[in-house]
Coordinates of C-alpha atoms and ligand atoms in Angstrom, one line a residue:
X255 CA 59.6 -42.2 -24.2
X256 CA 62.2 -41.8 -21.4
X257 CA 64.1 -39.2 -22.9
X258 CA 60.9 -37.0 -23.5
X259 CA 59.6 -37.7 -20.2
X260 CA 63.2 -36.6 -19.0
X261 CA 62.9 -33.7 -20.8
X262 CA 59.5 -32.5 -19.9
X263 CA 60.7 -33.0 -16.4
X264 CA 63.7 -30.6 -16.9
X265 CA 61.6 -28.2 -18.8
X266 CA 59.2 -28.0 -16.3
X267 CA 61.3 -27.6 -13.1
X268 CA 63.1 -24.8 -15.6
X269 CA 59.6 -22.8 -16.0
X270 CA 59.5 -19.8 -13.7
X271 CA 55.8 -19.6 -13.1
X272 CA 54.5 -16.1 -13.7
X273 CA 53.9 -15.6 -9.7
X274 CA 57.1 -17.1 -8.6
X275 CA 57.5 -16.3 -4.8
X276 CA 60.9 -15.0 -5.7
X277 CA 59.2 -11.7 -6.5
X278 CA 58.2 -9.5 -3.6
X279 CA 54.5 -11.2 -2.3
X280 CA 51.1 -9.5 -2.8
X281 CA 48.9 -9.3 0.7
X282 CA 45.4 -9.7 0.5
X283 CA 44.3 -8.8 4.2
X284 CA 40.8 -9.7 5.3
X285 CA 39.3 -8.1 8.1
X286 CA 35.6 -8.6 9.4
X287 CA 33.8 -6.7 12.1
X288 CA 32.6 -7.7 15.4
X289 CA 33.0 -11.4 14.3
X290 CA 34.1 -13.8 17.2
X291 CA 34.8 -17.3 16.7
X292 CA 31.9 -18.4 15.7
X293 CA 33.3 -20.0 12.9
X294 CA 33.7 -24.0 11.4
X295 CA 37.2 -24.2 11.6
X296 CA 37.3 -22.7 14.9
X297 CA 35.0 -25.9 16.0
X298 CA 31.7 -24.0 16.2
X299 CA 28.7 -26.8 15.8
X300 CA 26.3 -24.3 13.9
X301 CA 28.3 -22.0 11.8
X302 CA 28.6 -22.6 8.0
X303 CA 31.5 -20.9 7.0
X304 CA 32.9 -23.1 4.0
X305 CA 35.2 -20.4 2.6
X306 CA 36.7 -19.2 5.8
X307 CA 37.5 -22.8 6.9
X308 CA 38.8 -23.6 3.1
X309 CA 41.5 -20.8 4.5
X310 CA 42.6 -22.5 7.6
X311 CA 43.0 -25.5 5.6
X312 CA 45.5 -23.6 3.3
X313 CA 47.6 -21.9 6.1
X314 CA 48.0 -21.6 9.6
X315 CA 44.9 -21.1 11.9
X316 CA 45.7 -19.4 15.3
X317 CA 43.6 -21.1 17.9
X318 CA 44.9 -18.3 20.7
X319 CA 44.7 -15.3 18.8
X320 CA 43.7 -11.6 20.7
X321 CA 43.0 -8.0 20.1
X322 CA 44.7 -5.6 21.9
X323 CA 41.2 -3.6 22.6
X324 CA 37.6 -4.8 22.3
X325 CA 36.6 -1.7 20.6
X326 CA 36.5 -1.1 17.1
X327 CA 38.5 2.1 16.7
X328 CA 41.0 1.3 19.2
X329 CA 41.3 -2.3 17.9
X330 CA 42.2 -1.5 14.5
X331 CA 44.1 2.1 15.0
X332 CA 46.4 -0.7 17.1
X333 CA 46.4 -3.7 14.4
X334 CA 47.3 -1.2 11.7
X335 CA 49.9 0.6 13.4
X336 CA 51.4 -2.2 15.3
X337 CA 51.4 -0.4 18.8
X338 CA 49.3 -1.1 22.0
X339 CA 46.6 1.6 22.3
X340 CA 48.3 3.4 25.3
X341 CA 51.0 4.2 22.2
X342 CA 48.8 5.1 19.7
X343 CA 46.9 7.3 21.8
X344 CA 43.5 5.7 20.3
X345 CA 41.5 4.7 23.3
X346 CA 38.0 5.4 21.8
X347 CA 36.2 5.4 18.5
X348 CA 36.2 8.0 15.7
X349 CA 39.7 9.0 16.1
X350 CA 42.4 8.3 14.0
X351 CA 46.5 7.9 14.8
X352 CA 47.3 11.1 12.8
X353 CA 45.8 12.6 15.5
X354 CA 48.0 11.4 17.9
X355 CA 51.5 10.2 16.1
X356 CA 51.0 11.6 12.9
X357 CA 54.3 10.6 11.5
X358 CA 54.2 7.0 12.7
X359 CA 54.0 4.5 9.7
X360 CA 50.7 2.3 9.1
X361 CA 51.4 -1.3 8.1
X362 CA 50.1 -0.5 4.7
X363 CA 52.1 2.6 4.5
X364 CA 55.2 0.5 5.0
X365 CA 54.5 -1.4 2.0
X366 CA 53.3 1.8 0.0
X367 CA 56.9 3.1 0.7
X368 CA 58.5 0.1 -0.7
X369 CA 56.9 0.3 -4.1
X370 CA 54.0 -1.7 -3.2
X371 CA 50.1 -0.4 -4.2
X372 CA 48.0 -0.6 -1.6
X373 CA 44.0 -0.5 -1.8
X374 CA 41.4 -0.4 0.8
X375 CA 37.8 -1.7 0.2
X376 CA 35.2 -0.9 3.2
X377 CA 36.3 -0.6 6.7
X378 CA 40.2 -1.2 7.7
X379 CA 39.9 1.8 10.2
X380 CA 37.1 2.8 12.4
X381 CA 33.6 3.4 10.3
X382 CA 30.5 4.1 12.3
X383 CA 28.1 1.3 11.2
X384 CA 26.0 1.8 9.0
X385 CA 25.8 5.7 9.2
X386 CA 29.5 5.6 7.6
X387 CA 29.1 2.8 5.3
X388 CA 30.0 4.5 1.8
X389 CA 32.2 7.1 3.2
X390 CA 35.9 7.1 4.2
X391 CA 34.8 6.5 7.5
X392 CA 37.6 7.7 10.1
X393 CA 39.8 6.5 7.6
X394 CA 43.7 7.5 6.7
X395 CA 44.2 8.3 3.6
X396 CA 48.4 8.0 3.7
X397 CA 47.4 4.3 4.0
X398 CA 46.0 4.0 0.8
X399 CA 46.7 4.6 -3.1
X400 CA 42.9 3.9 -3.7
X401 CA 39.9 3.9 -1.7
X402 CA 36.3 2.1 -2.6
X403 CA 33.6 2.5 -0.2
X404 CA 30.3 0.8 -1.8
X405 CA 27.0 0.9 -0.1
X406 CA 24.5 -1.4 -0.8
X407 CA 20.5 -1.7 0.2
X408 CA 21.5 -2.5 3.9
X409 CA 22.5 1.4 4.0
X410 CA 19.7 3.8 4.1
X411 CA 17.1 1.5 2.0
X412 CA 16.4 -1.3 4.5
X413 CA 17.5 0.5 7.4
X414 CA 13.5 1.4 8.1
X415 CA 12.9 -2.4 8.5
X416 CA 15.4 -3.4 10.9
X417 CA 14.1 -4.6 14.2
X418 CA 15.8 -2.9 16.8
X419 CA 16.1 -3.3 20.9
X420 CA 16.6 0.8 21.1
X421 CA 13.8 2.8 18.4
X422 CA 15.9 4.8 16.1
X423 CA 19.5 3.2 16.4
X424 CA 20.9 0.3 14.8
X425 CA 24.8 0.6 15.2
X426 CA 25.7 0.1 18.5
X427 CA 22.1 -1.7 19.7
X428 CA 21.3 -5.3 18.9
X429 CA 19.4 -5.2 15.6
X430 CA 18.7 -7.1 12.9
X431 CA 16.3 -7.8 9.5
X432 CA 16.2 -10.9 7.3
X433 CA 16.5 -9.0 3.7
X434 CA 14.6 -10.3 0.6
X435 CA 17.5 -8.6 -1.6
X436 CA 20.4 -11.2 -2.8
X437 CA 24.1 -10.9 -2.3
X438 CA 25.3 -8.3 -5.0
X439 CA 22.8 -5.8 -3.6
X440 CA 24.2 -5.8 0.0
X441 CA 27.8 -3.6 0.9
X442 CA 29.6 -6.6 1.8
X443 CA 28.5 -8.1 -2.1
X444 CA 29.8 -5.0 -3.6
X445 CA 32.6 -4.8 -1.8
X446 CA 33.6 -8.4 -2.9
X447 CA 32.5 -7.0 -6.3
X448 CA 35.2 -4.4 -6.3
X449 CA 37.8 -6.5 -4.6
X450 CA 37.3 -8.8 -8.3
X451 CA 37.9 -5.5 -9.8
X452 CA 41.4 -4.5 -8.5
X453 CA 42.5 -7.9 -8.4
X454 CA 42.0 -8.6 -12.1
X455 CA 43.7 -5.3 -12.9
X456 CA 46.7 -6.3 -10.5
X457 CA 46.9 -9.7 -12.1
X458 CA 47.6 -7.5 -15.2
X459 CA 50.7 -5.7 -13.5
X460 CA 52.6 -8.1 -11.9
X461 CA 55.4 -6.3 -12.1
X462 CA 54.2 -4.1 -8.8
X463 CA 53.4 -5.8 -5.8
X464 CA 50.1 -4.9 -3.8
X465 CA 48.6 -4.5 -0.4
X466 CA 44.7 -5.5 -0.7
X467 CA 42.7 -4.9 2.4
X468 CA 39.1 -5.8 2.4
X469 CA 37.1 -4.8 5.2
X470 CA 33.9 -6.2 5.5
X471 CA 31.0 -4.7 7.5
X472 CA 29.0 -8.0 8.6
X473 CA 28.7 -9.4 11.4
X474 CA 28.4 -6.0 13.0
X475 CA 25.1 -4.7 13.9
X476 CA 22.7 -4.7 12.1
X477 CA 22.8 -8.0 11.1
X478 CA 21.7 -7.5 7.8
X479 CA 21.9 -10.3 5.5
X480 CA 20.0 -12.5 2.5
X481 CA 17.0 -14.2 4.0
X482 CA 18.0 -16.5 1.4
X483 CA 19.7 -18.4 1.9
X484 CA 21.4 -17.7 5.2
X485 CA 18.9 -17.4 7.5
X486 CA 17.4 -20.7 6.4
X487 CA 20.8 -22.4 7.6
X488 CA 20.2 -21.4 11.2
X489 CA 16.6 -22.7 12.0
X490 CA 15.5 -20.1 15.1
X491 CA 14.2 -22.7 16.9
X492 CA 17.6 -24.5 17.4
X493 CA 19.5 -21.4 18.2
X494 CA 21.1 -21.9 21.7
X495 CA 20.2 -19.4 24.5
X496 CA 22.8 -18.9 27.3
X497 CA 21.1 -19.6 30.5
X498 CA 20.2 -16.2 32.5
X499 CA 22.6 -15.6 35.3
X500 CA 23.4 -13.4 38.1
X501 CA 23.5 -9.9 37.0
X502 CA 26.0 -9.1 40.1
X503 CA 27.8 -12.1 41.0
X504 CA 29.7 -11.7 44.3
X505 CA 33.0 -13.0 43.1
X506 CA 33.0 -11.1 39.7
X507 CA 34.3 -7.8 39.8
X508 CA 31.7 -5.2 38.6
X509 CA 33.9 -4.0 35.8
X510 CA 34.2 -7.0 34.3
X511 CA 30.3 -6.8 33.7
X512 CA 30.5 -3.2 32.9
X513 CA 29.9 -3.4 29.0
X514 CA 26.1 -4.6 29.6
X515 CA 24.1 -2.2 28.1
X516 CA 20.4 -1.9 30.1
X517 CA 18.3 -2.4 26.9
X518 CA 19.8 -5.7 26.5
X519 CA 17.2 -6.4 29.6
X520 CA 14.3 -6.5 27.1
X521 CA 16.0 -9.5 25.3
X522 CA 13.4 -12.2 25.6
X523 CA 14.1 -16.1 25.0
X524 CA 12.4 -15.7 21.4
X525 CA 14.3 -12.4 20.7
X526 CA 17.7 -13.9 22.1
X527 CA 17.4 -16.7 19.5
X528 CA 16.3 -14.5 16.4
X529 CA 19.5 -12.3 17.5
X530 CA 21.9 -15.5 17.4
X531 CA 19.9 -16.8 14.2
X532 CA 20.8 -13.3 12.3
X533 CA 24.3 -13.0 13.6
X534 CA 25.3 -16.4 12.3
X535 CA 23.0 -15.7 9.0
X536 CA 25.5 -12.5 8.8
X537 CA 28.5 -14.3 9.2
X538 CA 27.8 -17.0 6.2
X539 CA 26.9 -13.9 4.4
X540 CA 30.3 -12.3 4.9
X541 CA 32.2 -15.9 4.6
X542 CA 30.4 -16.2 1.1
X543 CA 32.5 -12.6 0.4
X544 CA 35.4 -13.8 1.3
X545 CA 35.1 -17.1 -0.9
X546 CA 34.7 -14.3 -4.0
X547 CA 37.4 -12.7 -3.0
X548 CA 39.6 -15.6 -2.6
X549 CA 37.9 -17.3 -5.8
X550 CA 39.3 -14.0 -7.9
X551 CA 42.6 -14.6 -6.4
X552 CA 42.7 -18.0 -7.3
X553 CA 41.1 -17.1 -11.0
X554 CA 43.6 -14.9 -11.6
X555 CA 46.7 -16.5 -10.9
X556 CA 47.6 -14.5 -7.7
X557 CA 47.5 -17.3 -5.2
X558 CA 51.1 -18.6 -5.4
X559 CA 52.5 -15.5 -4.6
X560 CA 49.7 -13.8 -2.5
X561 CA 49.9 -14.0 1.3
X562 CA 46.1 -13.8 2.9
X563 CA 45.5 -12.6 6.4
X564 CA 41.6 -13.2 7.5
X565 CA 40.5 -11.8 10.9
X566 CA 38.0 -9.4 13.0
X567 CA 38.8 -6.7 15.1
X568 CA 37.6 -8.4 18.2
X569 CA 35.3 -11.0 19.7
X570 CA 31.6 -10.5 20.5
X571 CA 29.4 -11.7 23.4
X572 CA 26.0 -13.6 22.3
X573 CA 24.8 -14.0 25.9
X574 CA 27.6 -15.6 27.5
X575 CA 28.2 -13.8 31.1
X576 CA 24.7 -12.2 30.4
X577 CA 26.8 -10.0 28.3
X578 CA 26.4 -8.8 24.5
X579 CA 28.4 -8.0 21.8
X580 CA 32.2 -6.2 22.7
X581 CA 33.9 -4.3 25.3
X582 CA 34.7 -7.3 27.7
X583 CA 37.8 -8.9 28.8
X584 CA 36.5 -12.3 29.0
X585 CA 37.4 -14.6 26.2
X586 CA 34.7 -14.4 23.8
X587 CA 35.2 -10.6 23.6
X588 CA 39.1 -10.2 23.6
X589 CA 39.4 -13.7 21.2
X590 CA 39.5 -13.0 17.3
X591 CA 39.5 -15.6 14.6
X592 CA 43.4 -15.4 12.9
X593 CA 44.4 -17.2 10.0
X594 CA 47.3 -16.7 7.8
X595 CA 48.2 -18.1 4.5
X596 CA 51.7 -17.6 3.5
X597 CA 53.2 -19.3 0.2
X598 CA 56.6 -20.6 0.9
X599 CA 56.0 -21.4 4.5
X600 CA 55.4 -24.5 5.5
X601 CA 52.1 -24.1 7.8
X602 CA 49.4 -26.3 5.5
X603 CA 46.2 -26.8 7.6
X604 CA 48.2 -26.4 11.1
X605 CA 47.0 -25.0 14.1
X606 CA 49.2 -22.4 16.8
X607 CA 48.2 -23.0 20.1
X608 CA 50.7 -20.0 21.7
X609 CA 48.8 -17.4 22.2
X610 CA 49.4 -14.4 19.8
X611 CA 48.1 -10.8 19.3
X612 CA 46.9 -8.7 16.6
X613 CA 50.2 -7.1 17.0
X614 CA 51.6 -9.5 15.3
X615 CA 50.7 -9.1 12.1
X616 CA 52.2 -6.1 11.1
X617 CA 56.1 -7.6 11.9
X618 CA 54.8 -10.7 10.5
X619 CA 53.8 -9.2 7.1
X620 CA 56.9 -7.0 6.8
X621 CA 59.2 -10.0 7.5
X622 CA 57.5 -12.0 5.0
X623 CA 57.7 -9.4 2.6
X624 CA 61.4 -8.5 3.1
X625 CA 60.3 -4.8 3.9
X626 CA 61.5 -2.4 6.4
X627 CA 59.0 -2.0 9.4
X628 CA 59.6 1.1 12.1
X629 CA 61.8 0.1 14.9
X630 CA 59.0 0.8 17.7
X631 CA 56.6 -2.0 16.8
X632 CA 55.5 -3.9 19.9
X633 CA 54.4 -7.0 18.5
X634 CA 56.6 -10.3 17.6
X635 CA 56.8 -11.9 13.7
X636 CA 54.8 -14.9 13.9
X637 CA 56.9 -16.2 11.0
X638 CA 58.5 -19.0 13.1
X639 CA 55.0 -20.3 13.8
X640 CA 54.0 -20.1 10.1
X641 CA 56.5 -22.7 9.7
X642 CA 56.6 -24.9 12.9
X643 CA 53.2 -24.8 15.1
X644 CA 55.3 -25.4 18.2
X645 CA 57.1 -22.5 18.3
X646 CA 56.0 -20.6 21.0
X647 CA 57.4 -16.9 21.0
X648 CA 56.2 -14.6 23.6
X649 CA 53.7 -17.1 24.8
X650 CA 50.9 -14.3 26.0
X651 CA 48.5 -12.1 24.6
X652 CA 47.2 -8.4 26.7
X653 CA 44.0 -7.2 26.1
X654 CA 43.0 -4.2 27.9
X655 CA 39.7 -2.2 28.0
X656 CA 38.1 0.9 30.1
X657 CA 35.4 1.9 31.9
X658 CA 33.6 5.2 32.6
X659 CA 35.0 8.4 31.8
X660 CA 32.5 10.8 31.2
X661 CA 29.7 11.7 28.3
X662 CA 32.2 12.2 25.4
X663 CA 33.6 8.6 26.0
X664 CA 29.7 6.9 25.8
X665 CA 31.4 4.2 24.2
X666 CA 33.2 3.5 27.3
X667 CA 30.8 5.0 30.1
X668 CA 29.0 1.7 30.9
X669 CA 30.6 0.5 34.2
X670 CA 28.2 2.0 37.3
X671 CA 30.6 1.5 39.7
X672 CA 33.7 3.9 38.5
X673 CA 31.9 7.7 39.4
X674 CA 33.0 8.9 36.1
X675 CA 36.7 8.4 36.4
X676 CA 38.4 6.3 33.5
X677 CA 39.6 3.0 34.8
X678 CA 41.6 0.3 33.0
X679 CA 41.2 -3.7 32.9
X680 CA 44.5 -5.7 31.5
X681 CA 43.8 -8.9 31.0
X682 CA 46.7 -11.5 30.4
X683 CA 46.0 -14.9 28.3
X684 CA 48.4 -17.6 28.8
X685 CA 48.0 -21.0 27.3
X686 CA 46.6 -22.0 30.4
X687 CA 45.3 -18.8 32.5
X688 CA 43.3 -15.7 31.8
X689 CA 44.6 -13.4 34.7
X690 CA 42.7 -9.8 34.9
X691 CA 43.2 -6.9 36.9
X692 CA 40.8 -3.8 37.1
X693 CA 42.6 -0.3 37.9
X694 CA 45.7 -2.5 39.3
X695 CA 43.3 -4.5 41.3
X696 CA 41.8 -1.9 43.0
X697 CA 38.7 -2.8 41.1
X698 CA 39.3 -6.3 41.2
X699 CA 41.1 -9.6 40.1
X700 CA 39.9 -12.4 38.1
X701 CA 41.6 -15.6 37.3
X702 CA 40.5 -18.1 35.1
X703 CA 41.5 -22.1 34.2
X704 CA 41.0 -22.6 30.6
X705 CA 42.1 -26.1 31.0
X706 CA 39.2 -26.6 33.6
X707 CA 36.8 -24.0 32.9
X708 CA 37.0 -22.6 29.2
X709 CA 33.5 -20.8 29.9
X710 CA 35.4 -18.8 32.5
X711 CA 32.8 -19.3 35.0
X712 CA 34.7 -19.9 38.0
X713 CA 37.1 -17.1 39.4
X714 CA 39.8 -18.3 41.1
X715 CA 41.4 -14.9 42.0
X716 CA 40.8 -15.2 45.6
X717 CA 41.3 -19.0 46.2
X718 CA 44.6 -19.5 48.6
X719 CA 45.6 -22.3 46.5
X720 CA 45.9 -20.4 43.5
X721 CA 47.9 -17.4 45.4
X722 CA 51.3 -18.0 43.9
X723 CA 49.6 -18.5 40.2
X724 CA 48.2 -15.1 40.9
X725 CA 51.1 -13.4 42.7
X726 CA 53.1 -14.7 39.1
X727 CA 50.4 -13.2 36.8
X728 CA 50.3 -10.0 38.5
X729 CA 53.9 -9.4 38.1
X730 CA 53.6 -10.5 34.3
X731 CA 50.3 -8.6 33.7
X732 CA 51.6 -5.5 35.4
X733 CA 54.8 -5.7 33.4
X734 CA 53.1 -6.4 30.1
X735 CA 50.8 -3.2 30.8
X736 CA 53.6 -1.0 31.6
X737 CA 55.5 -2.0 28.3
X738 CA 52.3 -0.9 26.5
X739 CA 53.6 2.6 26.7
X740 CA 55.8 4.3 24.1
X741 CA 59.3 4.8 25.4
X742 CA 58.5 8.1 27.7
X743 CA 56.0 6.2 29.4
X744 CA 53.1 8.6 28.3
X745 CA 49.8 8.1 26.4
X746 CA 50.3 10.4 23.4
X747 CA 47.4 12.9 23.4
X748 CA 44.9 14.3 20.5
X749 CA 46.2 17.1 18.9
X750 CA 44.2 20.4 18.8
X751 CA 41.8 20.3 15.7
X752 CA 40.3 17.1 15.6
X753 CA 39.8 15.3 12.2
X754 CA 36.9 14.1 12.8
X755 CA 33.3 15.7 14.5
X756 CA 33.0 14.2 18.0
X757 CA 29.3 14.2 17.4
X758 CA 29.5 11.4 14.9
X759 CA 30.4 8.6 17.5
X760 CA 28.2 5.9 17.2
X761 CA 28.1 3.9 20.7
Ligands
CA237 CA1 34.1 -3.8 15.7

């Protein structure tokens, strides 16, 4: 009996699993749109996100992860190029880095060049939502071998039924709808189905590794999701309403609140509760689709050799500071969820506290896969943190945003104080502090102490007792901002003949 057991043990130790990690790992890259950290695994008290929470338990959850620019186009180009927006040259929506740095190798392109099958489903680079759903959006064809763009009832069919703060618009403005249709009829549900289709086929060709990118559209506006069950999980009466705040508090620079939009003044408490309910419902609906995709990975026997990434393109306000949506440098808008499940590393349900950036994904994934990355990437590899949650690395993250800049930059012309000139704000997040300079301090500075003020309600920048901290962080943020530019110090300019019609910008 003993000998049989020994033989069985020996045999099992010599059986090479069909997805041995000695092969190059696959990548399943999942990104959600306009999702903040309203997730169960990030401690949100209301969010029902069991599938994303399960991913956090399987891998590493980055507690302090930040985008480089809290707007879809600049953020996505930055993340997928591994370069800050000042080096991609993409500082607005509806543009693609091929117009500025055409020979740069994008993240999935690096995998393609290494022989991977790279596929995209939905939104990876910028899309106008909902108008580009079902199209390639402002995509980079060179990044993919296969592109799938399903469109569900949320595109066109249900648009006339959507409640919106600005009649006729629901892409850039707060808008929502509790749909009577079920998951499988909505765009994100169709995308999950398409991901299953791709994974089933990849499972039959295990000799060729894949990089599958799935870009869900929810919870981006319009917050359209099946009423049953998702809206029912968040009773309207129980939704939180942030207290109304002074629109121009004397201690906060005007530029910091420049993402406020006048139409948001129409929000009554009742509308705020409906808005928050619909946002949460859209998150839970998207979470269910994440679950379908990961289940498919598991069922097809691919999980042991597939790195899973889950993130969002930027954070999102739901009334904090009197702000809604994106384009601020406060924590709620700059912070993103980031989870990495990497077979072969030690992180299983661990939490990394040191600040990290979207920029770090590209060098992390290429290192894990043993693939050559461009020499000019500006992020750091997170592999040390995947093995040891106490590894510190760079120790900070930088987020920038702009204010003003004329009609052609509608999405960034929200600040009323900049006289049409485009100014930039840079915000440095360390473990304890958030320090922000607007126009190199000419349009204000902010200092928030996250040890004592996680909601960033008290700006300490002008307090004499914090002068030393301000001086240190000012030097640090300026050095970090300078390093966001390419070696020649100049932001790459858009080349002649834009690939995308500028009139299609949906603010
Ligand atoms: Ca977005």
